[in-house]
Coordinates of C-alpha atoms in Angstrom, one line a residue:
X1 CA -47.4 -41.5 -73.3
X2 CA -51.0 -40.0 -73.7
X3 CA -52.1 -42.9 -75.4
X4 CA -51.4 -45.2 -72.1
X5 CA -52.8 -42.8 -69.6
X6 CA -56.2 -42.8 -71.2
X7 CA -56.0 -46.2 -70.8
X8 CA -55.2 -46.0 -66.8
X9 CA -58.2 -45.2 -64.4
X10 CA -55.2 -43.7 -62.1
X11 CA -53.4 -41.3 -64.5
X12 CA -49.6 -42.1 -63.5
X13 CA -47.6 -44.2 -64.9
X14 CA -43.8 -45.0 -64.1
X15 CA -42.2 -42.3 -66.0
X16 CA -44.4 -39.8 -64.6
X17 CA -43.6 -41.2 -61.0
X18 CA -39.9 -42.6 -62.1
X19 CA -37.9 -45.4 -61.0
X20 CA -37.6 -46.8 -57.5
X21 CA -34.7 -49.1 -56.6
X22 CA -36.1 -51.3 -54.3
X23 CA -32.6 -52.6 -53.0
X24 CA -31.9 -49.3 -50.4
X25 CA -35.1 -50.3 -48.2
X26 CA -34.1 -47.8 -45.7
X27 CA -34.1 -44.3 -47.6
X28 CA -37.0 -42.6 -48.3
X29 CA -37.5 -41.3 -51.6
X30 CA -39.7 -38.0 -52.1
X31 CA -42.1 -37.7 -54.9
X32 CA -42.0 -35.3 -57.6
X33 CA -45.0 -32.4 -56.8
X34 CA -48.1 -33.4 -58.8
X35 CA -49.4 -30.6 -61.2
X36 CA -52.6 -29.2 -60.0
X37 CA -56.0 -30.8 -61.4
X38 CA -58.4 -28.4 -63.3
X39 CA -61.7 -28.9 -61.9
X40 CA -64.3 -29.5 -64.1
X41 CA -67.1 -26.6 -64.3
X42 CA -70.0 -28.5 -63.1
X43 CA -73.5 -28.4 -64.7
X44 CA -76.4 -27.3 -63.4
X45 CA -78.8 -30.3 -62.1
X46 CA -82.6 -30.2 -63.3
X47 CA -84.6 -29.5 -60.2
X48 CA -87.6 -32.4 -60.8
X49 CA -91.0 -31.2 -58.9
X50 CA -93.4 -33.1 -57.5
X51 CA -90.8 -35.9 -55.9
X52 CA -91.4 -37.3 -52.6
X53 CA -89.3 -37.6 -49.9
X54 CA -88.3 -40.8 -49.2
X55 CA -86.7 -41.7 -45.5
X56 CA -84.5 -44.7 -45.7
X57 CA -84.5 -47.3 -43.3
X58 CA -82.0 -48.3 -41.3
X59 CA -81.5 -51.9 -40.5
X60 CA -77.9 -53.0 -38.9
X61 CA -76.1 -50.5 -40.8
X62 CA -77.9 -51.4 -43.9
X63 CA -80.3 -48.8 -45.7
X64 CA -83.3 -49.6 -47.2
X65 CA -84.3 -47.6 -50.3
X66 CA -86.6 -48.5 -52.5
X67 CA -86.5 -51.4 -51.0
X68 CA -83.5 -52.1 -51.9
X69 CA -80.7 -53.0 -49.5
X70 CA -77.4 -50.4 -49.3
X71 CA -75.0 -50.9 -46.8
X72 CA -73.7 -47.6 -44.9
X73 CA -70.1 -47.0 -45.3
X74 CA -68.2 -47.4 -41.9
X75 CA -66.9 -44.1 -41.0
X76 CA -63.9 -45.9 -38.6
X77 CA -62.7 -48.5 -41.3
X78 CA -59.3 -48.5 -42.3
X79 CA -59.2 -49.5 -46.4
X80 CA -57.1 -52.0 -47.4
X81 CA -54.9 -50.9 -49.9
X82 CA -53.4 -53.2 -52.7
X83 CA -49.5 -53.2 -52.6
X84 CA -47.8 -51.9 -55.3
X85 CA -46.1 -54.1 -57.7
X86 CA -42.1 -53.7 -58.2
X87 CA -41.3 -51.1 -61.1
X88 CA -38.4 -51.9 -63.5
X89 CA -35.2 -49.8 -62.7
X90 CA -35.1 -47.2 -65.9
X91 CA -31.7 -47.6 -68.0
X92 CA -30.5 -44.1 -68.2
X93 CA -28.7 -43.5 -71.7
X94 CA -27.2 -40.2 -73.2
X95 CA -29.8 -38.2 -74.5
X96 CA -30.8 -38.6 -78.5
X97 CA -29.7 -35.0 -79.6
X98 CA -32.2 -33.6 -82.5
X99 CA -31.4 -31.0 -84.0
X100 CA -28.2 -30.2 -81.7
X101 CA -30.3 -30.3 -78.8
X102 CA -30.7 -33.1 -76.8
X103 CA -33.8 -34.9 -76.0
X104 CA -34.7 -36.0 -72.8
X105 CA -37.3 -39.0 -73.0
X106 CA -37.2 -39.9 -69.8
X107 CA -38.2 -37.0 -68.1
X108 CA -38.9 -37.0 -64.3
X109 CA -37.1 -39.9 -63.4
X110 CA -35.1 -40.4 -60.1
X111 CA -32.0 -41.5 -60.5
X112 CA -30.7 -44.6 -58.5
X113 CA -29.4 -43.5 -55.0
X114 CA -26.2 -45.2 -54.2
X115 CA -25.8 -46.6 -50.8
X116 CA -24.8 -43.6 -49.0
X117 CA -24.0 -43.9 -45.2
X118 CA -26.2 -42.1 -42.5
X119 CA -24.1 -38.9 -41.6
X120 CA -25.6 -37.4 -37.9
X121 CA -25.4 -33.9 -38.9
X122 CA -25.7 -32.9 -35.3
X123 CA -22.1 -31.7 -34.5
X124 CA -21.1 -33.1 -31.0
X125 CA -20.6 -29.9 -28.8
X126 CA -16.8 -29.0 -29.2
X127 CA -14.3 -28.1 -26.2
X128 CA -14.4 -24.2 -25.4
X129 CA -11.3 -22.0 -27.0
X130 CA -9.1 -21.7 -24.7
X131 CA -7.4 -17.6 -24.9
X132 CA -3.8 -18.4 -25.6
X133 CA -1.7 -17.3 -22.9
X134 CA -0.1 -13.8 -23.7
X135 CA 3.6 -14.9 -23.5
X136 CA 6.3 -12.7 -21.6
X137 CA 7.6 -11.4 -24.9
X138 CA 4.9 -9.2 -25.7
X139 CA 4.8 -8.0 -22.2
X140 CA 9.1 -7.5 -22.6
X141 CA 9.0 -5.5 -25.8
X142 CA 5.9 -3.4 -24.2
X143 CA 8.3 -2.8 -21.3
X144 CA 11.3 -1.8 -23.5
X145 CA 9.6 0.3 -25.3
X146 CA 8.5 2.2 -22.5
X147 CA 12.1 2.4 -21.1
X148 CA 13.0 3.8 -24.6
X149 CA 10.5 6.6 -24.5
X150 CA 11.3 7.3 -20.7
X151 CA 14.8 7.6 -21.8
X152 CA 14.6 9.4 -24.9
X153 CA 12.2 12.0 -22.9
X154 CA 14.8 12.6 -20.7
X155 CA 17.6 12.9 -23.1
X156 CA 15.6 15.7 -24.5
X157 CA 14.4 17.2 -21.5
X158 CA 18.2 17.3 -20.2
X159 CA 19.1 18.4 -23.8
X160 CA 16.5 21.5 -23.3
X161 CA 17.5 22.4 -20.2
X162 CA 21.0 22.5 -21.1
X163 CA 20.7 24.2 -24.0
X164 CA 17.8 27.0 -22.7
X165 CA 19.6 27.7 -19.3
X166 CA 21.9 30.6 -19.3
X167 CA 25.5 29.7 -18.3
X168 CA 24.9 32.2 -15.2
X169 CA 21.6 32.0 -12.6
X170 CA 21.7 34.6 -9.7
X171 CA 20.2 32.9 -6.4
X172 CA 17.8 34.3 -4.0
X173 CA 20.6 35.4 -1.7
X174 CA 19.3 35.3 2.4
X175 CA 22.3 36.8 4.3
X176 CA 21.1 36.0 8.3
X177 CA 20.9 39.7 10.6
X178 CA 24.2 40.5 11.6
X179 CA 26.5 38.6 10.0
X180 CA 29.1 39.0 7.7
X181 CA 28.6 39.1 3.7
X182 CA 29.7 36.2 2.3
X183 CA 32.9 35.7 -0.1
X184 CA 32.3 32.9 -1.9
X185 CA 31.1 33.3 -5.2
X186 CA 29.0 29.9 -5.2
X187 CA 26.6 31.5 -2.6
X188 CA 25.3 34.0 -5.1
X189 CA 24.8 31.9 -8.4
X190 CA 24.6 28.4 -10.8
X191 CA 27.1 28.3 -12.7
X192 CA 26.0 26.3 -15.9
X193 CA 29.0 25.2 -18.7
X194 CA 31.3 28.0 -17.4
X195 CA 34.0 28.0 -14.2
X196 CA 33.2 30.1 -11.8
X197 CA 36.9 31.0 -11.2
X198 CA 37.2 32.6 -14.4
X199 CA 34.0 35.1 -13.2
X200 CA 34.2 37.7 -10.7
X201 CA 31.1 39.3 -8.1
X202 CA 30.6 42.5 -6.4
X203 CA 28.8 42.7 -3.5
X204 CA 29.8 46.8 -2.2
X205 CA 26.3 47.6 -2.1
X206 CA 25.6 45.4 0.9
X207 CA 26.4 48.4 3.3
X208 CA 24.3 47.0 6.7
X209 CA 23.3 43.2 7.7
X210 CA 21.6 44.9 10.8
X211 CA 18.5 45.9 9.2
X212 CA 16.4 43.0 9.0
X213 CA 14.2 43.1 5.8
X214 CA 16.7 44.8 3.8
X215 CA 17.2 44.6 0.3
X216 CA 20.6 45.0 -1.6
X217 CA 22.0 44.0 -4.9
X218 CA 24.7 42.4 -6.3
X219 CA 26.9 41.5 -9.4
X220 CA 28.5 38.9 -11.3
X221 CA 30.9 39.7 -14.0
X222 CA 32.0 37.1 -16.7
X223 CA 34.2 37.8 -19.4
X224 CA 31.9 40.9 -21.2
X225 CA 28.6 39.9 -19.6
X226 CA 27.3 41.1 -16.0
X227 CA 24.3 39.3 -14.1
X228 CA 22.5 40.7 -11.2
X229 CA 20.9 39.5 -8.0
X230 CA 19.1 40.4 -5.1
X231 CA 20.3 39.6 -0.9
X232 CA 17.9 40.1 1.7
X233 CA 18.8 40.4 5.5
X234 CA 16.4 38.1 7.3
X235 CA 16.6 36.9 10.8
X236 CA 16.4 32.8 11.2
X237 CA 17.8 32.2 14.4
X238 CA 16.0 31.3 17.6
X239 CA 17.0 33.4 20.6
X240 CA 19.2 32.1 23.6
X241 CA 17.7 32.5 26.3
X242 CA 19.2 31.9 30.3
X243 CA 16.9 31.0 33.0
X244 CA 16.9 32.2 36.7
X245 CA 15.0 30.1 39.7
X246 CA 11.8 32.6 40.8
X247 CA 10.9 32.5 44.7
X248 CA 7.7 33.1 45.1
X249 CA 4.8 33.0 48.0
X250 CA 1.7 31.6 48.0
X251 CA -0.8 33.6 45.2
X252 CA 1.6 35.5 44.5
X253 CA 1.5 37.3 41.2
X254 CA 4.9 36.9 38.8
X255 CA 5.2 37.1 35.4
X256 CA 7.4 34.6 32.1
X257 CA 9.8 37.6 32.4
X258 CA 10.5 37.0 36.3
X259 CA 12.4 33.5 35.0
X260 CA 14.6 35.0 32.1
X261 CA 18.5 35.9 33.4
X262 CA 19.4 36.8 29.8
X263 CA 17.5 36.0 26.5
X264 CA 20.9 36.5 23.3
X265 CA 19.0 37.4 20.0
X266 CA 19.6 39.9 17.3
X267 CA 15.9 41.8 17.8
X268 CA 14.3 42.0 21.2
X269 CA 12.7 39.1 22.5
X270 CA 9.1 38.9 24.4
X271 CA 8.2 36.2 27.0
X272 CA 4.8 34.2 27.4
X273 CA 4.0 31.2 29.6
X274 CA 2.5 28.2 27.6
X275 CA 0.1 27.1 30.4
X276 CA -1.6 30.7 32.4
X277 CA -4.2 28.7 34.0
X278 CA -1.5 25.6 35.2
X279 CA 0.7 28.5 36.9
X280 CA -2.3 29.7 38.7
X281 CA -2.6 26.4 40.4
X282 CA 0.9 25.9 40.8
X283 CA 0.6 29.4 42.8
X284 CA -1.9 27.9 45.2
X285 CA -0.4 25.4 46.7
X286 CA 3.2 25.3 48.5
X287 CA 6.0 23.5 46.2
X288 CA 8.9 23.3 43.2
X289 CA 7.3 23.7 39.9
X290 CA 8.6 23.7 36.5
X291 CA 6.9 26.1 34.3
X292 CA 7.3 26.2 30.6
X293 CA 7.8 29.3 28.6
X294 CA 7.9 30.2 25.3
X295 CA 10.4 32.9 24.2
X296 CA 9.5 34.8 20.8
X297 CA 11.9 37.6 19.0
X298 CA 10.5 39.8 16.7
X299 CA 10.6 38.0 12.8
X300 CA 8.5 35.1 14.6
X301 CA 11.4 32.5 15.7
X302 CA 10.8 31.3 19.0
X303 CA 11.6 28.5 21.4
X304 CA 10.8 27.0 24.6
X305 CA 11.7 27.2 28.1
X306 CA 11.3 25.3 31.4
X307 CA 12.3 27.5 34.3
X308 CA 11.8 26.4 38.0
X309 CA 9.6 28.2 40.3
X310 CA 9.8 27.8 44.1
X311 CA 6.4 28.7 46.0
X312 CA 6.7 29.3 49.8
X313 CA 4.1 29.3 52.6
X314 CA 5.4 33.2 53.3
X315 CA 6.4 36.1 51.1
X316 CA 10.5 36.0 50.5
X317 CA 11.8 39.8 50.7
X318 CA 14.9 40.1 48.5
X319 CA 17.2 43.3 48.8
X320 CA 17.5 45.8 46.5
X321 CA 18.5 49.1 45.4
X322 CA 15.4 51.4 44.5
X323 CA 15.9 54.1 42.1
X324 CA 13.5 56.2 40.4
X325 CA 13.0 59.5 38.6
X326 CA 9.9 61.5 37.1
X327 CA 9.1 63.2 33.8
X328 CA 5.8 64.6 32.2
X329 CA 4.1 61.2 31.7
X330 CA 4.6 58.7 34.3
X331 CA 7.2 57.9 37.4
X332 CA 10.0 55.2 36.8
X333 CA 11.1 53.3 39.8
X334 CA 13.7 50.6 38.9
X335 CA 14.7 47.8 41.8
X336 CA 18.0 46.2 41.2
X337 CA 17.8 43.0 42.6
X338 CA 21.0 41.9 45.2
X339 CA 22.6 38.7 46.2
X340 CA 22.0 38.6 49.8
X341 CA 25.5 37.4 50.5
X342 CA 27.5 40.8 49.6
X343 CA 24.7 43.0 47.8
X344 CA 26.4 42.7 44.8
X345 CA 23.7 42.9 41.7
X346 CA 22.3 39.4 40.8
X347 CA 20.8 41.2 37.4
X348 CA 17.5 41.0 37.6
X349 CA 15.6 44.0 37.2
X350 CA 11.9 45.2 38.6
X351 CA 10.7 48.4 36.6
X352 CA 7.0 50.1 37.9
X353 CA 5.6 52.5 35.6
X354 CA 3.0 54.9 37.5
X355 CA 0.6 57.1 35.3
X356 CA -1.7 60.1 37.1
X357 CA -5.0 60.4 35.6
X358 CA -6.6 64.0 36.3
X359 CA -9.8 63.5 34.4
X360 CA -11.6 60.3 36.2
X361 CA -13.9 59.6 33.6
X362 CA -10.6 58.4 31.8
X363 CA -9.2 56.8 34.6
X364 CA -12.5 54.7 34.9
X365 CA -12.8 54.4 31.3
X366 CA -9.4 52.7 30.7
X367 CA -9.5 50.4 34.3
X368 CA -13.4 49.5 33.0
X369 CA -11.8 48.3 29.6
X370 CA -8.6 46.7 31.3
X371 CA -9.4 45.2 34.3
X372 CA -9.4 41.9 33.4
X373 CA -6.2 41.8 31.5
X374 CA -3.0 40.3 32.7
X375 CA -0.8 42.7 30.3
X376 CA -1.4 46.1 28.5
X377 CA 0.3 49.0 26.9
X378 CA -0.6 52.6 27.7
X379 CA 1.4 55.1 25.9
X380 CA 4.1 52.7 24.6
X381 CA 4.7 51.1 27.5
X382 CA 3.7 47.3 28.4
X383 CA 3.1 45.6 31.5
X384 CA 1.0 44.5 34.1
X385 CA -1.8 47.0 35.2
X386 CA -2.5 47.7 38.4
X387 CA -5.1 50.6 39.6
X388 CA -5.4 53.0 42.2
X389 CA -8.9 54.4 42.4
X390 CA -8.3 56.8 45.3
X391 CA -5.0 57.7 43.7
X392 CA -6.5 57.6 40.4
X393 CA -3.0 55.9 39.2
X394 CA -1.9 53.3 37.0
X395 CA 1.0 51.1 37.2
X396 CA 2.7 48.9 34.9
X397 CA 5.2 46.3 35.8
X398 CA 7.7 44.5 34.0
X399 CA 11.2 43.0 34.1
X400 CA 13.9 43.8 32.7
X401 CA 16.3 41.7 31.2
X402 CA 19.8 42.6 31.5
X403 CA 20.2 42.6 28.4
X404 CA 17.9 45.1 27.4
X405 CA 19.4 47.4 30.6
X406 CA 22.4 46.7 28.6
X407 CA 21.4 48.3 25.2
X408 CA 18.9 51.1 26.9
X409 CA 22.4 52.5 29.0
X410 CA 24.3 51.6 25.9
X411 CA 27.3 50.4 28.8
X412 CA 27.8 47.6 31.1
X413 CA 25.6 47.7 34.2
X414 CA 28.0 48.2 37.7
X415 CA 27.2 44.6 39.6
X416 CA 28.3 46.5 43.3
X417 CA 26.1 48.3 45.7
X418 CA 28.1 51.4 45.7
X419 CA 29.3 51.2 42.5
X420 CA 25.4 50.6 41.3
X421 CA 24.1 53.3 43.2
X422 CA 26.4 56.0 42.1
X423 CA 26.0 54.6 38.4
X424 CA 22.4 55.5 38.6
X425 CA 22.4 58.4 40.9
X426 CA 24.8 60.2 37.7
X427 CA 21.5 59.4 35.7
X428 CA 19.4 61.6 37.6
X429 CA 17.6 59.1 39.4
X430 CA 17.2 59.3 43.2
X431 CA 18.0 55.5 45.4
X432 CA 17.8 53.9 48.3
X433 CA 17.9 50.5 49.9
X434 CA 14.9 48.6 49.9
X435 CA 12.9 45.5 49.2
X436 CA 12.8 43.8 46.0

């Protein structure tokens, strides 16, 4: 192989550049990489002195040295180059093995390439992946097992409760102001895997249902075991009130009380109009009104009222039977109102409280801190004030409600002239006819 390269100005030969099969014309075949050339170390040139320069002529491309004639290489000519004769295809044989190992003479020679169709290795773009539907049985078993662990929670929860509950539990016992004590004994306790007939209660320790905020016990026996609870006397229920129609001139000055015939409720009850300034104008001006009024007792419960007010052009005198008497503190003078048709009592009651100052500087004192107020209390006693700065008095007025007369005289009230004049006269009050 040495032997024909010296003999080749080019240096390759056809093993060194193998085969080509000329019969696929279409595929290109790449060339083995070349080894590298060693350059050749280049010797130094003999620098000749003494040589004249010599500037070549140039005559259509042609240069003129020496006269002699060298044509200048065009820089923008393509060579021709000589095609390439056909190289015979190389028979490839099993190796000669030498020495158990084979021997490759032919190395560096392509193979032949089969014809191999053209595969476009650029993948046309593929439909998107759809998400696959979740189907409804994944979304029924997720809903049964929910159910399951809902149901199992509340087996056990029932199953606690059951189990941790004791088979008796007392109740907050409310037992309403003045009624009677209750003998059932499904009012006092829960009753939890155990009859209730085969238990028994005691409830002799509540002694009084008239005292409201009362506390009392009470027992439950069953079989060996005894469970205690607490009752507390409350008061729930709204009073029952009964209206009366109020005559009354013009600017006259009346009060929520003046409507009430009766107001029915275990504490005392206390009167208030819902609208102060809409009375005022109701009071101005000639006509029927209805005037709302709210009616509070003493644990809060209250309810409201319409009662009808009448305002005349002049002031209506009513009858009635004037009665007063006098201690240390103040002068009472009660007026009994009377049906003008035979003076019998019509049960509404007028009550003036009048208290002498001796000191004015307390007189003054009290008016200067009252004297804008529709209702006060001065020494336990509530009403509206009135003062007298010659007299240096005060008055309080209120009504009555019959039946508060009823519970202060601890009897019924006479409804007769006579008979309600001598009733009070016994009392130590002093009466007369007079004006209402």
């Amino acid at each position: 192989m040495n032997g024909n390269n010296e003999n080749n100005n080019e240096g390759l030969n056809a093993v060194s550049l193998g085969s080509v099969d000329n019969s696929n014309q279409n595929l290109n075949v790449p060339i083995n990489d070349i080894p590298p050339v060693t350059p050749i170390p280049e010797e130094p040139m003999e620098v000749l002195d003494d040589v004249p320069s010599v500037t070549p002529e140039v005559l259509n491309n042609e240069v003129v040295v020496d006269n002699q004639t060298q044509v200048e290489p065009d820089i923008n000519a393509i060579p021709e180059v000589p095609p390439l004769e056909p190289v015979a295809p190389v028979n490839y044989d099993i190796p000669e093995v030498i020495d158990n190992a084979p021997v490759f003479n032919d190395i560096g020679t392509v193979p032949p390439i089969s014809d191999i169709p053209i595969v476009n290795n650029i993948a046309e773009p593929a439909e998107p992946i759809k998400p696959k539907k979740k189907g409804m049985n994944k979304t029924l078993f997720v809903v049964l097992i929910i159910l399951a662990l809902c149901a199992v929670g509340g087996g056990v929860y029932v199953l606690l409760n059951k189990t941790n509950k004791p088979p008796v539990q007392t109740k907050i016992v409310k037992i309403e102001a003045g009624s009677n004590v209750s003998t059932d004994i499904n009012d006092y306790a829960i009753f939890n895997n155990i009859d209730s007939s085969v238990c028994n209660f005691d409830t002799s320790e509540i002694t009084d249902t008239n005292t409201i905020g009362a506390k009392y016990r009470f027992r439950i026996t069953c079989g060996d075991k005894s469970y205690w609870g607490n009752a507390t006397i409350v008061d729930t229920t709204k009073p029952d009130v009964t209206l009366k129609e109020v005559n009354a001139s013009v600017n006259e000055e009346i009060t929520a009380e003046d409507f009430i015939a009766e107001c029915k409720d275990f504490s005392k009850c206390s009167y208030a109009f819902k609208d102060e300034a809409k009375l005022k104008e109701y009071l101005s001006t000639p006509s029927s009104y209805h005037v709302p009024i709210i009616v509070k007792d003493e644990s809060g419960n209250e309810v409201e009222v319409t009662g009808t007010l009448i305002v005349n052009e002049n002031s209506v005198s009513i009858m009635s039977l004037k009665c007063s008497k006098s201690n240390d503190k103040y002068e009472e003078l009660n007026k009994f109102g009377l049906n003008e048709e035979d003076n019998t009592f019509n049960k509404s009651t007028k009550r003036e409280y009048t208290f002498k100052f001796e000191s004015k500087d307390e007189y003054e004192k009290l008016r200067d801190e009252n004297k804008d107020k529709s209702e006060i209390t001065y020494s336990d006693i509530t009403g509206a004030p009135s003062f007298d700065d010659e007299d240096l008095t005060l008055t309080l007025t209120k009504k009555i409600a019959y039946s508060d007369l009823v519970t202060e005289i601890g009897s019924e009230v006479p409804t007769s002239y006579g008979e309600l004049k001598q009733f009070f006269e016994s009392k130590d009050y002093t009466c007369s006819l007079g004006y209402y």
